[in-house]
Amino acid sequence: MAPDQTNSADVLIAPAPGPGALRHRLEEAILGDIASGRLAPGTALPPSRTLADALGISRWVVTEAYGHLVGKGVLEARTGSATRVAAVAPVAVPDGARRRAAPAARLERAPDRATHDLAPGVPDLRHVPRDAWLRAAREALAEATNQDLGAQPPAGHPAARAAVATHLRRSRIVSGPDDAVVLTRGAADGMSRIAAALAAAGHTHLLVEDPSWAALRDVAAAAGLTPVPVPVDDAGISPGRLRAEAARTGARAALLTPAHQFPLGAALPDERRAALLDWAREVDGLLIEDDYDAEFRYDRRPVPALQGLDPDRVLLLGSTSKTLAPAFGIGWMVVPRRWRAPVLDVSVRRGPAPGPATLDQLTLARFVGDGAYARYLRAARARYARRRAALLTALERELPGARIGGIAAGMHVTVDLAGVRVGVAGAGGDDAAVVDGPDGVDAAVVDVAAVDAVVVVDAAAVVREGAARDVALVDLRRYQAAPSARSTVLVVGYGNLADARLPAAIRGLRAAVEAAAAGAAAAAGVAGAGTGPVPGSVG
């Protein structure tokens, strides 16, 4: 192992507390630090004079302690070199040192993604524009003034706010001045700030789509707002249902995904947009627009942001998490005039640097300003459109009968397995066997002319079987405010799925469906359960 290059004078060693000679307590401390991993093999210890001066003790105490541990083989001393921890130290740690030694620190790796990543919400991490971002960072730092490197404004650096505002006006038809933009650490951070401002202004409830991204609901709840679920249909949130829930709870704020509802995938029609804005004006309310993947639309130009229709009633949330990668940790809000002061008040209370690092903001300003962000988005749209088309083709081939939901946008689709007929061979007998489907409905009947039984699988079982095959899948129930007892719907993402692995991923999904069907058949008492082909089904 290469020796630790840390300056040995920076290594602090303090004698162990308690009774006993100072030399013995210093030895005990060194042994304990080695056992805990704080002093790794090869680490240089401070010169005896330096450590003695730092501790205010006699140099003799330090040299004696070092010498004794060298004699034990715990430390190594060479002429003209620092005293170091031995490469392989025969540590016999005293009981006192063992009690005080903390477990060796272990750096946690980010969890590995599945080989076949069909989970939603993650963009293509293989195509993150590293070179362009690095170039923007170098240029931004080179041009940063001394004032830029000082204290961070609560709403973010003016250059970054202006760059974001310009981009949103062009790409999302957002309305408002540059100072309407507040930079955040991401959509959840922005949601946390506006939720805190709403709570401080007397709001107690927040209307939320059901199903929806649970993280933002949780953030709102943590800020003191009670989430009120409003069911979503194939056209998005229903204004009528929203009005009813608002009247019941007194809620005057709502969190929406109008451009591309997550997870069901609808785009909110114009008449519903107008109805929601009418409601917000009537109750003096606020619509919070989560614009999470609205840049990605494949059958037409992206739908304009709802915010542009009424900047006084809509607050827009956005971030780079879905366009670039979550690791960038940069987001923004476009805040209506009446809410800017309350939001900034929350930001100030959170400390001197509530937003992303100033250098990251300056990098974003450069990255957006020189057109690199727009070029990246154009390339990403083309890549995701091709991948979505390939995904639909593979699903039709491997899971005929599955119902695919969602507009041609974003990075996910819904896959309803209720129409997929998976045969279970080997049951025998002439009697028809009925297997319960979702919500207790008789979902499938034995077709004795073809196979012995047919079952409809539960999405949760498919998720488990997929995990066993290194295929990441998500059940729709994860996003429901009150998860239903059963579900046949998967939310299938393709953002972070390598193109070359797409066919194998969908074959893995099919295998997971078949395995879940076999398990369901066995649980239902179908004899000799084992999947087999059914005409017009998987197989």
Coordinates of C-alpha atoms in Angstrom, one line a residue:
M1 CA 0.0 0.0 0.0
A2 CA 1.3 3.4 -0.9
P3 CA 2.2 5.6 2.2
D4 CA -0.3 8.2 3.2
Q5 CA 0.8 11.5 1.7
T6 CA -1.0 13.6 4.4
N7 CA 1.3 15.9 6.2
S8 CA 2.2 14.0 9.4
A9 CA 2.0 17.2 11.4
D10 CA -1.7 17.3 10.6
V11 CA -2.4 14.0 12.3
L12 CA -3.7 14.6 15.8
I13 CA -3.2 12.0 18.5
A14 CA -4.4 12.6 22.0
P15 CA -3.5 10.4 25.0
A16 CA -6.3 8.1 26.2
P17 CA -8.2 9.5 29.1
G18 CA -8.2 7.9 32.6
P19 CA -5.6 6.8 35.1
G20 CA -2.1 5.5 34.3
A21 CA 1.2 6.8 33.1
L22 CA 1.0 9.3 30.2
R23 CA 3.3 7.2 28.0
H24 CA 1.0 4.2 28.4
R25 CA -2.1 6.3 27.6
L26 CA -0.5 7.6 24.5
E27 CA 0.4 4.1 23.3
E28 CA -3.2 3.0 24.0
A29 CA -4.5 5.9 22.0
I30 CA -2.3 5.0 19.0
L31 CA -3.3 1.4 19.2
G32 CA -7.0 2.4 19.3
D33 CA -6.6 4.7 16.3
I34 CA -5.0 1.9 14.3
A35 CA -7.7 -0.6 15.3
S36 CA -10.5 1.8 14.3
G37 CA -8.9 2.5 10.9
R38 CA -8.3 6.2 11.7
L39 CA -4.5 5.5 11.3
A40 CA -4.3 3.3 8.2
P41 CA -1.2 1.2 7.4
G42 CA 1.5 3.5 6.1
T43 CA 0.2 6.6 7.8
A44 CA 3.0 8.9 8.9
L45 CA 2.9 10.0 12.6
P46 CA 3.9 13.5 13.7
P47 CA 7.6 14.0 14.6
S48 CA 8.0 13.5 18.3
R49 CA 8.8 17.1 18.9
T50 CA 5.8 18.3 17.0
L51 CA 3.4 16.0 18.8
A52 CA 4.9 16.9 22.2
D53 CA 4.5 20.6 21.5
A54 CA 0.9 20.1 20.3
L55 CA 0.0 18.1 23.5
G56 CA 2.1 20.2 25.9
I57 CA 3.9 17.2 27.2
S58 CA 7.5 16.1 27.4
R59 CA 9.2 14.9 24.1
W60 CA 10.5 11.9 26.1
V61 CA 7.0 10.6 26.6
V62 CA 6.4 10.6 22.8
T63 CA 9.7 9.1 21.9
E64 CA 9.2 6.3 24.5
A65 CA 5.7 5.6 23.3
Y66 CA 6.9 5.5 19.7
G67 CA 9.9 3.3 20.5
H68 CA 7.8 0.8 22.5
L69 CA 5.4 0.4 19.6
V70 CA 8.2 0.1 17.1
G71 CA 9.6 -2.8 19.2
K72 CA 6.2 -4.5 19.0
G73 CA 6.1 -4.1 15.3
V74 CA 3.1 -1.8 15.3
L75 CA 5.1 1.1 14.0
E76 CA 8.0 1.3 11.6
A77 CA 10.9 3.8 12.1
R78 CA 13.6 4.4 9.4
T79 CA 16.5 6.8 9.5
G80 CA 15.6 9.9 7.7
S81 CA 11.9 9.1 7.4
A82 CA 8.8 9.6 9.5
T83 CA 7.6 7.0 11.9
R84 CA 4.8 5.2 10.2
V85 CA 2.1 2.6 11.0
A86 CA 3.4 -0.8 9.9
A87 CA 2.1 -2.2 6.7
V88 CA 0.8 -5.2 8.6
A89 CA 0.5 -4.3 12.2
P90 CA 0.3 -7.1 14.8
V91 CA -2.3 -5.2 16.8
A92 CA -3.1 -6.5 20.3
V93 CA -5.4 -3.7 21.3
P94 CA -5.8 -3.1 25.1
D95 CA -9.3 -3.4 26.3
G96 CA -9.6 0.3 27.0
A97 CA -8.6 1.2 23.5
R98 CA -10.9 -1.4 22.0
R99 CA -13.8 0.1 23.9
R100 CA -13.0 3.5 22.6
A101 CA -12.2 2.6 19.0
A102 CA -15.0 3.5 16.7
P103 CA -15.8 1.0 13.9
A104 CA -13.6 1.7 10.9
A105 CA -15.2 4.2 8.6
R106 CA -16.6 2.7 5.4
L107 CA -17.5 4.8 2.4
E108 CA -20.9 3.9 1.1
R109 CA -21.1 3.4 -2.6
A110 CA -24.1 4.7 -4.5
P111 CA -26.4 1.7 -5.0
D112 CA -25.9 0.0 -8.3
R113 CA -28.7 0.3 -10.8
A114 CA -30.1 -3.0 -12.2
T115 CA -28.5 -4.3 -15.4
H116 CA -31.9 -4.0 -17.1
D117 CA -33.2 -0.7 -15.6
L118 CA -36.9 -0.3 -16.3
A119 CA -37.5 1.9 -13.3
P120 CA -38.9 5.4 -14.0
G121 CA -37.6 8.8 -13.1
V122 CA -33.9 8.4 -14.1
P123 CA -32.5 10.0 -17.3
D124 CA -29.8 8.4 -19.4
L125 CA -26.8 8.5 -17.2
R126 CA -24.5 7.3 -20.0
H127 CA -25.1 10.4 -22.0
V128 CA -24.6 13.1 -19.3
P129 CA -22.7 15.9 -21.1
R130 CA -19.6 15.7 -18.9
D131 CA -17.2 17.4 -21.3
A132 CA -19.5 20.3 -22.1
W133 CA -20.3 20.8 -18.4
L134 CA -16.6 20.7 -17.5
R135 CA -15.8 23.2 -20.2
A136 CA -18.5 25.5 -18.9
A137 CA -17.2 25.1 -15.3
R138 CA -13.6 26.1 -16.3
E139 CA -14.8 29.1 -18.3
A140 CA -17.2 30.2 -15.5
L141 CA -14.5 30.0 -12.8
A142 CA -11.9 31.8 -15.0
E143 CA -14.3 34.7 -15.5
A144 CA -15.8 34.8 -12.0
T145 CA -15.1 38.1 -10.2
N146 CA -14.0 38.4 -6.6
Q147 CA -17.6 39.6 -5.8
D148 CA -19.0 36.4 -7.5
L149 CA -16.9 34.3 -5.1
G150 CA -18.4 36.1 -2.0
A151 CA -21.6 35.6 -0.2
Q152 CA -24.4 33.9 -2.2
P153 CA -27.7 35.8 -2.8
P154 CA -30.7 34.0 -1.3
A155 CA -32.4 33.7 -4.7
G156 CA -29.3 32.7 -6.5
H157 CA -26.7 34.4 -8.7
P158 CA -28.2 37.0 -11.1
A159 CA -26.4 35.6 -14.1
A160 CA -27.8 32.1 -13.5
R161 CA -31.3 33.3 -12.8
A162 CA -31.2 35.3 -16.0
A163 CA -30.0 32.3 -18.0
V164 CA -32.7 30.1 -16.6
A165 CA -35.4 32.7 -17.2
T166 CA -34.3 33.1 -20.9
H167 CA -34.3 29.4 -21.5
L168 CA -37.7 28.9 -20.0
R169 CA -39.2 31.8 -22.0
R170 CA -37.9 30.2 -25.2
S171 CA -38.6 26.5 -24.5
R172 CA -41.6 26.5 -22.1
I173 CA -43.2 29.9 -23.0
V174 CA -42.9 31.0 -19.3
S175 CA -43.8 34.5 -18.5
G176 CA -42.1 36.8 -16.0
P177 CA -38.9 38.8 -15.3
D178 CA -35.5 37.3 -14.4
D179 CA -36.0 38.1 -10.8
A180 CA -39.1 35.8 -10.7
V181 CA -36.6 32.9 -10.8
V182 CA -35.3 31.4 -7.6
L183 CA -32.5 28.8 -7.8
T184 CA -32.9 25.7 -5.6
R185 CA -31.2 22.4 -5.0
G186 CA -33.9 20.6 -6.9
A187 CA -37.6 20.2 -7.2
A188 CA -38.0 18.8 -3.7
D189 CA -36.1 21.8 -2.3
G190 CA -38.3 24.2 -4.2
M191 CA -41.4 22.3 -3.0
S192 CA -40.1 22.5 0.6
R193 CA -39.7 26.3 0.4
I194 CA -43.1 27.1 -1.2
A195 CA -44.8 24.6 1.2
A196 CA -43.2 26.4 4.2
A197 CA -44.3 29.7 2.8
L198 CA -47.8 28.5 2.3
A199 CA -47.9 27.1 5.8
A200 CA -46.7 30.4 7.2
A201 CA -49.4 32.2 5.3
G202 CA -52.1 30.0 7.0
H203 CA -52.6 27.2 4.4
T204 CA -53.2 23.9 6.0
H205 CA -53.9 21.5 3.0
L206 CA -52.4 20.9 -0.4
L207 CA -54.4 19.2 -3.2
V208 CA -52.2 16.6 -4.9
E209 CA -52.7 14.3 -7.9
D210 CA -53.3 10.6 -7.1
P211 CA -51.2 8.8 -8.1
S212 CA -48.2 11.1 -8.2
W213 CA -44.6 11.4 -7.2
A214 CA -44.6 10.6 -3.5
A215 CA -41.4 12.6 -2.7
L216 CA -43.1 16.0 -3.2
R217 CA -46.2 15.0 -1.2
D218 CA -43.9 14.0 1.6
V219 CA -42.0 17.3 1.5
A220 CA -45.2 19.2 1.7
A221 CA -46.4 17.2 4.6
A222 CA -43.0 17.8 6.4
A223 CA -43.6 21.5 6.0
G224 CA -47.0 21.3 7.8
L225 CA -49.4 20.8 4.9
T226 CA -51.8 17.9 4.8
P227 CA -51.8 16.3 1.3
V228 CA -55.3 15.8 -0.1
P229 CA -55.4 13.2 -2.9
V230 CA -57.4 14.0 -6.0
P231 CA -57.9 11.0 -8.5
V232 CA -56.4 11.3 -11.9
D233 CA -58.0 9.9 -15.1
D234 CA -56.8 9.4 -18.6
A235 CA -57.0 13.2 -19.2
G236 CA -55.2 14.2 -16.0
I237 CA -56.6 15.7 -12.8
S238 CA -60.3 16.4 -12.8
P239 CA -61.2 20.1 -12.0
G240 CA -64.6 18.9 -10.7
R241 CA -63.0 16.4 -8.3
L242 CA -60.5 19.0 -7.3
R243 CA -63.2 21.6 -6.5
A244 CA -65.0 19.0 -4.4
E245 CA -61.9 18.2 -2.3
A246 CA -61.0 21.8 -2.0
A247 CA -64.5 22.6 -0.7
R248 CA -64.3 19.7 1.8
T249 CA -60.9 20.6 3.2
G250 CA -60.5 24.3 2.6
A251 CA -57.4 23.8 0.4
R252 CA -56.4 26.7 -1.8
A253 CA -53.2 25.3 -3.3
A254 CA -52.7 22.4 -5.6
L255 CA -49.6 20.5 -6.9
L256 CA -49.9 19.4 -10.6
T257 CA -48.0 17.9 -13.5
P258 CA -50.0 19.3 -16.4
A259 CA -47.5 18.8 -19.2
H260 CA -47.0 15.1 -18.6
Q261 CA -48.8 13.6 -15.6
F262 CA -46.7 11.3 -13.5
P263 CA -47.1 8.4 -13.6
L264 CA -50.2 7.9 -15.8
G265 CA -48.8 10.0 -18.6
A266 CA -51.6 12.3 -19.6
A267 CA -51.3 15.9 -20.9
L268 CA -53.9 18.1 -19.3
P269 CA -56.4 19.4 -22.0
D270 CA -56.9 23.1 -22.5
E271 CA -60.4 23.1 -21.1
R272 CA -59.1 21.5 -17.8
R273 CA -56.2 24.0 -17.7
A274 CA -58.7 26.9 -18.0
A275 CA -61.0 25.4 -15.3
L276 CA -58.1 25.0 -12.9
L277 CA -57.0 28.6 -13.4
D278 CA -60.6 29.7 -12.9
W279 CA -60.7 27.9 -9.6
A280 CA -57.4 29.4 -8.4
R281 CA -58.6 32.9 -9.1
E282 CA -61.9 32.3 -7.4
V283 CA -60.3 31.1 -4.1
D284 CA -57.3 33.3 -4.3
G285 CA -55.2 30.2 -4.6
L286 CA -52.0 28.9 -6.0
L287 CA -51.2 26.2 -8.6
I288 CA -47.7 24.6 -8.2
E289 CA -46.7 23.2 -11.6
D290 CA -44.1 20.4 -11.5
D291 CA -42.4 20.6 -14.9
Y292 CA -40.3 17.5 -14.2
D293 CA -39.8 16.1 -17.8
A294 CA -41.8 18.5 -19.9
E295 CA -38.8 19.2 -22.2
F296 CA -39.4 15.7 -23.7
R297 CA -42.3 15.4 -26.1
Y298 CA -42.0 13.3 -29.3
D299 CA -45.2 13.5 -31.3
R300 CA -45.3 17.3 -31.3
R301 CA -43.6 20.3 -29.7
P302 CA -43.6 20.4 -25.9
V303 CA -46.9 21.7 -24.4
P304 CA -46.3 25.3 -23.1
A305 CA -46.1 25.6 -19.3
L306 CA -49.4 26.4 -17.5
Q307 CA -47.5 29.2 -15.8
G308 CA -47.5 31.3 -19.0
L309 CA -51.3 31.5 -18.9
D310 CA -51.4 33.1 -15.5
P311 CA -48.0 34.0 -13.9
D312 CA -49.8 35.4 -10.8
R313 CA -51.5 32.1 -10.0
V314 CA -49.0 29.5 -11.1
L315 CA -45.6 28.7 -9.5
L316 CA -43.3 26.6 -11.8
L317 CA -40.9 24.0 -10.4
G318 CA -38.1 22.6 -12.5
S319 CA -34.7 21.0 -12.2
T320 CA -31.8 19.3 -14.0
S321 CA -32.6 16.0 -12.3
K322 CA -34.6 14.6 -15.2
T323 CA -32.8 16.4 -18.1
L324 CA -29.2 15.9 -17.0
A325 CA -28.9 13.8 -13.8
P326 CA -29.9 14.0 -10.2
A327 CA -26.2 14.5 -9.2
F328 CA -26.2 18.1 -10.5
G329 CA -28.5 19.2 -7.7
I330 CA -29.7 22.3 -9.4
G331 CA -33.3 23.4 -9.7
W332 CA -35.4 26.5 -10.0
M333 CA -38.8 28.1 -9.2
V334 CA -40.6 30.8 -11.2
V335 CA -42.4 32.5 -8.4
P336 CA -45.5 34.7 -8.6
R337 CA -44.9 38.2 -7.4
R338 CA -47.0 38.0 -4.2
W339 CA -45.0 34.8 -3.1
R340 CA -41.5 36.0 -3.8
A341 CA -40.9 37.7 -0.5
P342 CA -42.3 34.8 1.5
V343 CA -40.2 32.3 -0.4
L344 CA -37.1 34.4 0.0
D345 CA -37.8 34.7 3.7
V346 CA -37.8 30.9 3.9
S347 CA -34.6 30.8 1.9
V348 CA -32.9 33.3 4.2
R349 CA -33.9 31.4 7.3
R350 CA -32.2 28.3 5.9
G351 CA -28.8 29.8 6.1
P352 CA -26.2 31.8 4.1
A353 CA -26.2 29.4 1.1
P354 CA -29.7 28.0 0.6
G355 CA -29.2 27.2 -3.1
P356 CA -26.7 25.3 -5.1
A357 CA -23.0 26.3 -4.9
T358 CA -22.3 29.6 -6.6
L359 CA -19.8 28.0 -8.9
D360 CA -22.4 25.4 -10.0
Q361 CA -24.8 28.3 -10.7
L362 CA -22.2 30.1 -12.8
T363 CA -21.5 26.9 -14.6
L364 CA -25.2 26.5 -15.4
A365 CA -25.3 30.1 -16.6
R366 CA -22.5 29.4 -19.0
F367 CA -23.8 25.9 -20.0
V368 CA -27.2 27.4 -20.8
G369 CA -26.0 30.7 -22.2
D370 CA -23.7 29.2 -24.9
G371 CA -26.4 26.9 -26.2
A372 CA -24.9 23.6 -24.8
Y373 CA -28.0 22.8 -22.8
A374 CA -30.4 23.3 -25.8
R375 CA -28.1 21.1 -27.9
Y376 CA -28.1 18.4 -25.3
L377 CA -31.9 18.5 -25.0
R378 CA -32.4 18.2 -28.7
A379 CA -30.1 15.1 -28.8
A380 CA -31.8 13.6 -25.8
R381 CA -35.3 14.1 -27.3
A382 CA -34.2 12.2 -30.4
R383 CA -32.6 9.4 -28.4
Y384 CA -35.6 8.9 -26.1
A385 CA -38.0 9.0 -29.0
R386 CA -36.1 6.2 -30.7
R387 CA -35.9 4.2 -27.5
R388 CA -39.6 4.6 -26.8
A389 CA -40.5 3.3 -30.2
A390 CA -38.2 0.3 -29.8
L391 CA -39.7 -0.3 -26.3
L392 CA -43.3 -0.4 -27.7
T393 CA -42.3 -2.8 -30.4
A394 CA -40.6 -5.1 -27.9
L395 CA -43.6 -5.0 -25.5
E396 CA -46.0 -5.8 -28.4
R397 CA -43.8 -8.8 -29.3
E398 CA -43.2 -10.1 -25.8
L399 CA -46.4 -9.2 -24.0
P400 CA -49.2 -9.1 -26.6
G401 CA -52.4 -7.9 -24.9
A402 CA -50.7 -5.5 -22.6
R403 CA -52.2 -2.0 -22.6
I404 CA -49.7 0.7 -22.9
G405 CA -50.6 4.1 -21.3
G406 CA -49.2 7.6 -21.6
I407 CA -48.6 10.1 -24.3
A408 CA -45.5 10.1 -26.5
A409 CA -43.4 12.0 -23.9
G410 CA -41.1 11.8 -21.0
M411 CA -39.1 8.7 -20.1
H412 CA -41.8 6.1 -19.0
V413 CA -45.0 4.4 -20.0
T414 CA -47.5 2.4 -18.0
V415 CA -48.0 -1.3 -18.8
D416 CA -51.3 -2.8 -17.7
L417 CA -50.9 -6.6 -17.6
A418 CA -54.6 -7.3 -17.1
G419 CA -55.0 -8.1 -20.8
V420 CA -52.0 -10.4 -21.0
R421 CA -53.1 -14.1 -21.0
V422 CA -50.4 -16.3 -19.4
G423 CA -51.1 -20.0 -19.7
V424 CA -50.6 -22.4 -16.9
A425 CA -50.2 -25.9 -18.3
G426 CA -50.7 -29.3 -16.6
A427 CA -53.8 -28.8 -14.5
G428 CA -55.8 -31.5 -16.1
G429 CA -59.5 -32.2 -15.8
D430 CA -62.5 -30.9 -17.6
D431 CA -63.8 -28.4 -15.1
A432 CA -63.2 -24.7 -15.6
A433 CA -61.1 -23.0 -12.9
V434 CA -61.6 -19.4 -12.2
V435 CA -58.7 -17.3 -10.8
D436 CA -59.3 -14.0 -9.1
G437 CA -58.1 -10.9 -10.9
P438 CA -57.8 -7.3 -9.7
D439 CA -60.4 -6.1 -7.2
G440 CA -61.8 -9.6 -6.9
V441 CA -63.1 -9.8 -10.4
D442 CA -63.0 -13.2 -12.1
A443 CA -60.0 -12.5 -14.4
A444 CA -59.5 -15.7 -16.3
V445 CA -61.1 -19.0 -17.0
V446 CA -59.6 -22.3 -18.0
D447 CA -59.7 -22.8 -21.8
V448 CA -59.5 -26.6 -21.9
A449 CA -59.2 -26.5 -25.7
A450 CA -55.9 -24.6 -25.4
V451 CA -54.4 -25.0 -21.9
D452 CA -55.4 -26.0 -18.5
A453 CA -55.7 -22.5 -16.9
V454 CA -55.1 -18.9 -17.5
V455 CA -54.2 -16.4 -14.7
V456 CA -53.7 -12.6 -14.4
V457 CA -50.7 -11.7 -12.3
D458 CA -50.3 -9.1 -9.6
A459 CA -47.8 -6.3 -10.4
A460 CA -46.1 -6.6 -7.0
A461 CA -45.2 -10.3 -7.8
V462 CA -43.8 -9.3 -11.2
V463 CA -41.6 -6.6 -9.5
R464 CA -40.3 -9.3 -7.1
E465 CA -39.6 -11.8 -10.0
G466 CA -38.0 -9.0 -12.0
A467 CA -35.6 -8.2 -9.2
A468 CA -34.5 -11.8 -9.1
R469 CA -33.6 -11.5 -12.8
D470 CA -31.8 -8.2 -12.4
V471 CA -34.7 -6.3 -14.0
A472 CA -35.8 -3.2 -12.1
L473 CA -39.6 -2.7 -12.2
V474 CA -42.0 -0.5 -10.3
D475 CA -45.6 -1.2 -9.3
L476 CA -48.1 1.7 -9.8
R477 CA -49.1 1.3 -6.2
R478 CA -45.8 2.9 -5.1
Y479 CA -47.3 6.3 -6.3
Q480 CA -50.8 6.0 -4.9
A481 CA -51.6 8.0 -1.8
A482 CA -53.5 5.0 -0.4
P483 CA -52.2 1.9 -2.3
S484 CA -54.9 -0.4 -3.7
A485 CA -55.1 -4.0 -2.6
R486 CA -54.1 -5.2 -6.0
S487 CA -52.6 -3.8 -9.2
T488 CA -51.9 -5.1 -12.6
V489 CA -50.1 -1.9 -13.8
L490 CA -46.3 -1.4 -14.0
V491 CA -44.7 2.0 -14.5
V492 CA -41.9 1.1 -16.9
G493 CA -39.1 3.6 -17.4
Y494 CA -36.7 3.7 -20.4
G495 CA -34.6 6.7 -19.6
N496 CA -31.6 4.9 -18.2
L497 CA -32.0 1.7 -20.2
A498 CA -29.1 1.1 -22.6
D499 CA -30.4 0.6 -26.2
A500 CA -28.5 -2.6 -26.6
R501 CA -30.1 -4.1 -23.5
L502 CA -33.7 -3.2 -24.3
P503 CA -34.6 -6.5 -26.0
A504 CA -33.1 -8.5 -23.1
A505 CA -34.8 -6.3 -20.6
I506 CA -38.3 -6.9 -22.1
R507 CA -37.6 -10.6 -22.3
G508 CA -36.7 -10.4 -18.6
L509 CA -40.0 -8.6 -18.0
R510 CA -41.8 -11.4 -19.8
A511 CA -40.0 -14.0 -17.8
A512 CA -41.0 -12.2 -14.6
V513 CA -44.6 -12.1 -15.7
E514 CA -44.5 -15.9 -16.4
A515 CA -42.9 -16.7 -13.1
A516 CA -45.4 -14.5 -11.2
A517 CA -48.2 -16.3 -13.1
A518 CA -46.9 -19.7 -12.1
G519 CA -46.8 -18.5 -8.5
A520 CA -50.3 -17.2 -8.6
A521 CA -51.6 -20.4 -10.2
A522 CA -49.9 -22.5 -7.5
A523 CA -51.4 -20.3 -4.8
A524 CA -54.8 -20.7 -6.4
G525 CA -54.5 -24.5 -6.3
V526 CA -54.0 -25.1 -10.0
A527 CA -52.4 -28.5 -10.2
G528 CA -49.1 -28.8 -12.0
A529 CA -48.7 -25.1 -12.3
G530 CA -46.2 -24.1 -14.9
T531 CA -46.4 -21.5 -17.5
G532 CA -47.2 -22.4 -21.1
P533 CA -48.3 -20.6 -24.2
V534 CA -51.8 -19.5 -24.9
P535 CA -53.0 -18.5 -28.3
G536 CA -52.8 -14.7 -28.4
S537 CA -50.9 -14.6 -25.1
V538 CA -47.3 -14.6 -23.9
G539 CA -45.7 -17.4 -25.7

